[in-house]
Each structure stands twice: as structure tokens, then as C-alpha cells.
């Protein structure tokens, strides 16, 4: 039980870090192109479908994914968090969150959603990834329709 709480806390704080990085005041305000946060969506073949660069959009997707972790059942975090992606899972979309720091270095985190399973896989955070967990029906529906998103 204690191990589950520690893992859930670590994961939550990792997402909090991602959300803070993506929702900080590092957005381009017209004065500089040095800082930017972007959510890019790719199809299963790696073709870029859309890109969200507005602060409101990036924060929306960051919070959507962050809250999907926050809402996990703490008593069942091990089984909830360490799902295996089934062999027959078909990739639906890849969401790439990119944060560019003041010094020009970029940090990226990838999220994968699947056509035939309500799962989300996180890759790109050393030590804790890859991780896969089940999404709520509502979160999955939103992530399955990135081209229908309107701010």
C-alpha cells in the first residue's frame, strides 16, 4: 500500500512538472521565439496532423493528461498504472509535448493513444517511462478526436 502511494505521488509530481513547464509564462508573446510550448499530433504513420501552440490549447491538453493520472484509484495504482499494451493494440495518435527552455534546449514527452483500447502510454521521462494506464471514457473520446478540438 505504501509503495503504491509513493509511486502514485512520484508520477503525479512528474506530471505536475510537465504541466508547469507547459503552462508557464514561457509562451511566445510576440517579443521572442526562444521559448515555446507545443503539442503536436501525429497519425499512426508518423504524419503530422495538427499542432497546438496557443497557451490555452497546450494547457488544456496538459491538464487533460495530468488529470487522467490524478484521478487514478490509489488503492489499485499498481494494476492501473502498469498495464501492458496488448499486442493487438492499434495506434490511433501520438501526442508530442515539446517545451523549449530559455537556453534553447527542448524537452519532449510522447503520449500514445490506441484505437481499440482506452489506454494512454507515456514515453520520454527517464526512470518512470514507459507507463501505460487506462483512460476514462470521456478523456479517451477527447484524445481520439484531436482534429475536432476547438479552444
mmCIF file of C-alpha atoms in Angstrom:
data_model
loop_
_atom_site.group_PDB
_atom_site.id
_atom_site.type_symbol
_atom_site.label_atom_id
_atom_site.label_comp_id
_atom_site.label_asym_id
_atom_site.label_seq_id
_atom_site.Cartn_x
_atom_site.Cartn_y
_atom_site.Cartn_z
ATOM 1 C CA UNK A 1 0.000 0.000 0.000
ATOM 2 C CA UNK A 2 2.774 2.420 0.949
ATOM 3 C CA UNK A 3 4.732 1.533 -2.219
ATOM 4 C CA UNK A 4 1.640 2.278 -4.311
ATOM 5 C CA UNK A 5 1.246 5.703 -2.697
ATOM 6 C CA UNK A 6 4.892 6.535 -3.323
ATOM 7 C CA UNK A 7 4.652 5.522 -6.976
ATOM 8 C CA UNK A 8 1.438 7.463 -7.475
ATOM 9 C CA UNK A 9 2.970 10.524 -5.807
ATOM 10 C CA UNK A 10 6.093 10.329 -7.986
ATOM 11 C CA UNK A 11 4.011 10.011 -11.112
ATOM 12 C CA UNK A 12 1.705 12.839 -10.097
ATOM 13 C CA UNK A 13 4.645 15.150 -9.373
ATOM 14 C CA UNK A 14 6.245 14.238 -12.697
ATOM 15 C CA UNK A 15 3.051 15.261 -14.463
ATOM 16 C CA UNK A 16 2.851 18.361 -12.329
ATOM 17 C CA UNK A 17 6.353 19.224 -13.568
ATOM 18 C CA UNK A 18 5.267 18.654 -17.174
ATOM 19 C CA UNK A 19 2.151 20.757 -16.728
ATOM 20 C CA UNK A 20 4.115 23.532 -15.037
ATOM 21 C CA UNK A 21 6.640 23.561 -17.841
ATOM 22 C CA UNK A 22 3.905 23.620 -20.455
ATOM 23 C CA UNK A 23 1.739 26.175 -18.718
ATOM 24 C CA UNK A 24 4.405 28.583 -17.515
ATOM 25 C CA UNK A 25 4.825 32.041 -18.957
ATOM 26 C CA UNK A 26 7.352 30.783 -21.472
ATOM 27 C CA UNK A 27 4.969 31.206 -24.369
ATOM 28 C CA UNK A 28 5.934 33.453 -27.215
ATOM 29 C CA UNK A 29 4.383 36.827 -26.527
ATOM 30 C CA UNK A 30 5.477 38.290 -29.834
ATOM 31 C CA UNK A 31 8.803 39.530 -28.479
ATOM 32 C CA UNK A 32 10.825 36.340 -28.751
ATOM 33 C CA UNK A 33 10.809 32.994 -30.465
ATOM 34 C CA UNK A 34 13.207 31.468 -27.938
ATOM 35 C CA UNK A 35 10.552 29.954 -25.677
ATOM 36 C CA UNK A 36 7.662 27.912 -26.868
ATOM 37 C CA UNK A 37 5.472 25.052 -25.812
ATOM 38 C CA UNK A 38 3.826 22.938 -28.458
ATOM 39 C CA UNK A 39 1.578 19.898 -28.627
ATOM 40 C CA UNK A 40 1.976 18.147 -31.975
ATOM 41 C CA UNK A 41 -0.342 15.335 -33.031
ATOM 42 C CA UNK A 42 0.736 12.596 -35.446
ATOM 43 C CA UNK A 43 -1.231 9.829 -37.136
ATOM 44 C CA UNK A 44 -0.162 6.159 -36.830
ATOM 45 C CA UNK A 45 2.158 6.559 -39.834
ATOM 46 C CA UNK A 46 4.020 9.495 -38.295
ATOM 47 C CA UNK A 47 2.332 12.131 -40.455
ATOM 48 C CA UNK A 48 1.833 15.419 -38.621
ATOM 49 C CA UNK A 49 -1.881 16.161 -38.372
ATOM 50 C CA UNK A 50 -2.006 19.305 -36.292
ATOM 51 C CA UNK A 51 -0.050 21.435 -33.892
ATOM 52 C CA UNK A 52 -1.292 23.377 -30.896
ATOM 53 C CA UNK A 53 0.843 26.390 -29.999
ATOM 54 C CA UNK A 54 -1.584 28.668 -28.185
ATOM 55 C CA UNK A 55 -1.101 28.685 -24.412
ATOM 56 C CA UNK A 56 -4.765 27.896 -23.815
ATOM 57 C CA UNK A 57 -4.547 24.774 -26.013
ATOM 58 C CA UNK A 58 -1.282 23.481 -24.557
ATOM 59 C CA UNK A 59 -2.565 23.966 -21.014
ATOM 60 C CA UNK A 60 -5.819 22.193 -21.923
ATOM 61 C CA UNK A 61 -4.052 19.056 -23.187
ATOM 62 C CA UNK A 62 -1.518 19.121 -20.347
ATOM 63 C CA UNK A 63 -4.283 19.278 -17.759
ATOM 64 C CA UNK A 64 -6.349 16.635 -19.550
ATOM 65 C CA UNK A 65 -3.499 14.141 -19.393
ATOM 66 C CA UNK A 66 -2.338 15.248 -15.949
ATOM 67 C CA UNK A 67 -5.833 14.829 -14.538
ATOM 68 C CA UNK A 68 -6.132 11.362 -16.054
ATOM 69 C CA UNK A 69 -3.318 10.325 -13.701
ATOM 70 C CA UNK A 70 -4.642 12.315 -10.772
ATOM 71 C CA UNK A 71 -7.966 10.502 -10.940
ATOM 72 C CA UNK A 72 -6.458 7.014 -10.595
ATOM 73 C CA UNK A 73 -7.648 4.786 -7.808
ATOM 74 C CA UNK A 74 -4.842 4.981 -5.248
ATOM 75 C CA UNK A 75 -5.660 1.543 -3.848
ATOM 76 C CA UNK A 76 -5.184 -0.061 -7.269
ATOM 77 C CA UNK A 77 -2.411 2.118 -8.655
ATOM 78 C CA UNK A 78 -0.089 -0.786 -9.462
ATOM 79 C CA UNK A 79 -2.627 -2.541 -11.655
ATOM 80 C CA UNK A 80 -3.925 0.758 -13.019
ATOM 81 C CA UNK A 81 -0.515 2.174 -13.867
ATOM 82 C CA UNK A 82 1.391 -0.801 -15.110
ATOM 83 C CA UNK A 83 -0.911 -2.005 -17.826
ATOM 84 C CA UNK A 84 0.670 -3.800 -20.734
ATOM 85 C CA UNK A 85 -0.223 -2.581 -24.167
ATOM 86 C CA UNK A 86 -1.944 -5.558 -25.775
ATOM 87 C CA UNK A 87 -0.231 -6.987 -28.850
ATOM 88 C CA UNK A 88 -3.300 -6.234 -30.948
ATOM 89 C CA UNK A 89 -3.459 -2.562 -29.892
ATOM 90 C CA UNK A 90 -3.651 -0.258 -32.880
ATOM 91 C CA UNK A 91 -2.062 3.158 -32.557
ATOM 92 C CA UNK A 92 -4.533 5.940 -33.047
ATOM 93 C CA UNK A 93 -2.498 9.081 -32.365
ATOM 94 C CA UNK A 94 0.829 10.167 -30.959
ATOM 95 C CA UNK A 95 0.809 13.421 -28.979
ATOM 96 C CA UNK A 96 4.227 15.037 -28.588
ATOM 97 C CA UNK A 97 4.557 17.690 -25.880
ATOM 98 C CA UNK A 98 7.593 19.890 -26.532
ATOM 99 C CA UNK A 99 8.888 22.514 -24.125
ATOM 100 C CA UNK A 100 11.718 24.810 -25.229
ATOM 101 C CA UNK A 101 13.723 26.328 -22.392
ATOM 102 C CA UNK A 102 15.338 29.773 -22.329
ATOM 103 C CA UNK A 103 18.665 28.236 -23.350
ATOM 104 C CA UNK A 104 17.102 26.638 -26.452
ATOM 105 C CA UNK A 105 17.132 23.089 -25.123
ATOM 106 C CA UNK A 106 13.991 21.120 -25.778
ATOM 107 C CA UNK A 107 12.265 18.574 -23.607
ATOM 108 C CA UNK A 108 9.749 16.240 -25.193
ATOM 109 C CA UNK A 109 7.297 13.755 -23.782
ATOM 110 C CA UNK A 110 5.318 11.416 -26.020
ATOM 111 C CA UNK A 111 1.839 10.065 -25.364
ATOM 112 C CA UNK A 112 0.235 7.304 -27.414
ATOM 113 C CA UNK A 113 -3.494 6.559 -27.646
ATOM 114 C CA UNK A 114 -4.966 3.453 -29.215
ATOM 115 C CA UNK A 115 -7.951 2.823 -31.485
ATOM 116 C CA UNK A 116 -9.129 -0.349 -29.827
ATOM 117 C CA UNK A 117 -8.142 0.212 -26.173
ATOM 118 C CA UNK A 118 -8.799 3.203 -23.865
ATOM 119 C CA UNK A 119 -5.112 3.314 -22.883
ATOM 120 C CA UNK A 120 -2.540 6.066 -22.817
ATOM 121 C CA UNK A 121 1.188 5.313 -22.901
ATOM 122 C CA UNK A 122 3.777 7.810 -21.694
ATOM 123 C CA UNK A 123 7.333 7.739 -23.039
ATOM 124 C CA UNK A 124 10.167 10.189 -22.627
ATOM 125 C CA UNK A 125 10.560 10.691 -18.880
ATOM 126 C CA UNK A 126 13.681 8.884 -17.678
ATOM 127 C CA UNK A 127 13.301 6.399 -14.844
ATOM 128 C CA UNK A 128 9.485 6.253 -14.896
ATOM 129 C CA UNK A 129 8.602 5.631 -18.525
ATOM 130 C CA UNK A 130 7.189 3.927 -20.419
ATOM 131 C CA UNK A 131 3.971 3.763 -18.448
ATOM 132 C CA UNK A 132 0.519 2.797 -19.658
ATOM 133 C CA UNK A 133 -2.775 3.408 -17.901
ATOM 134 C CA UNK A 134 -6.454 3.290 -18.687
ATOM 135 C CA UNK A 135 -8.267 6.494 -19.577
ATOM 136 C CA UNK A 136 -11.781 7.430 -18.610
ATOM 137 C CA UNK A 137 -14.268 7.200 -21.452
ATOM 138 C CA UNK A 138 -14.505 11.000 -21.603
ATOM 139 C CA UNK A 139 -10.728 11.562 -21.740
ATOM 140 C CA UNK A 140 -10.311 8.834 -24.345
ATOM 141 C CA UNK A 141 -13.051 10.350 -26.530
ATOM 142 C CA UNK A 142 -11.318 13.726 -26.490
ATOM 143 C CA UNK A 143 -7.890 12.299 -27.302
ATOM 144 C CA UNK A 144 -9.372 10.219 -30.133
ATOM 145 C CA UNK A 145 -10.553 13.387 -31.917
ATOM 146 C CA UNK A 146 -7.681 15.906 -31.952
ATOM 147 C CA UNK A 147 -8.846 17.496 -35.186
ATOM 148 C CA UNK A 148 -12.230 18.285 -33.631
ATOM 149 C CA UNK A 149 -10.719 20.147 -30.675
ATOM 150 C CA UNK A 150 -11.636 23.813 -30.570
ATOM 151 C CA UNK A 151 -10.423 26.236 -27.919
#
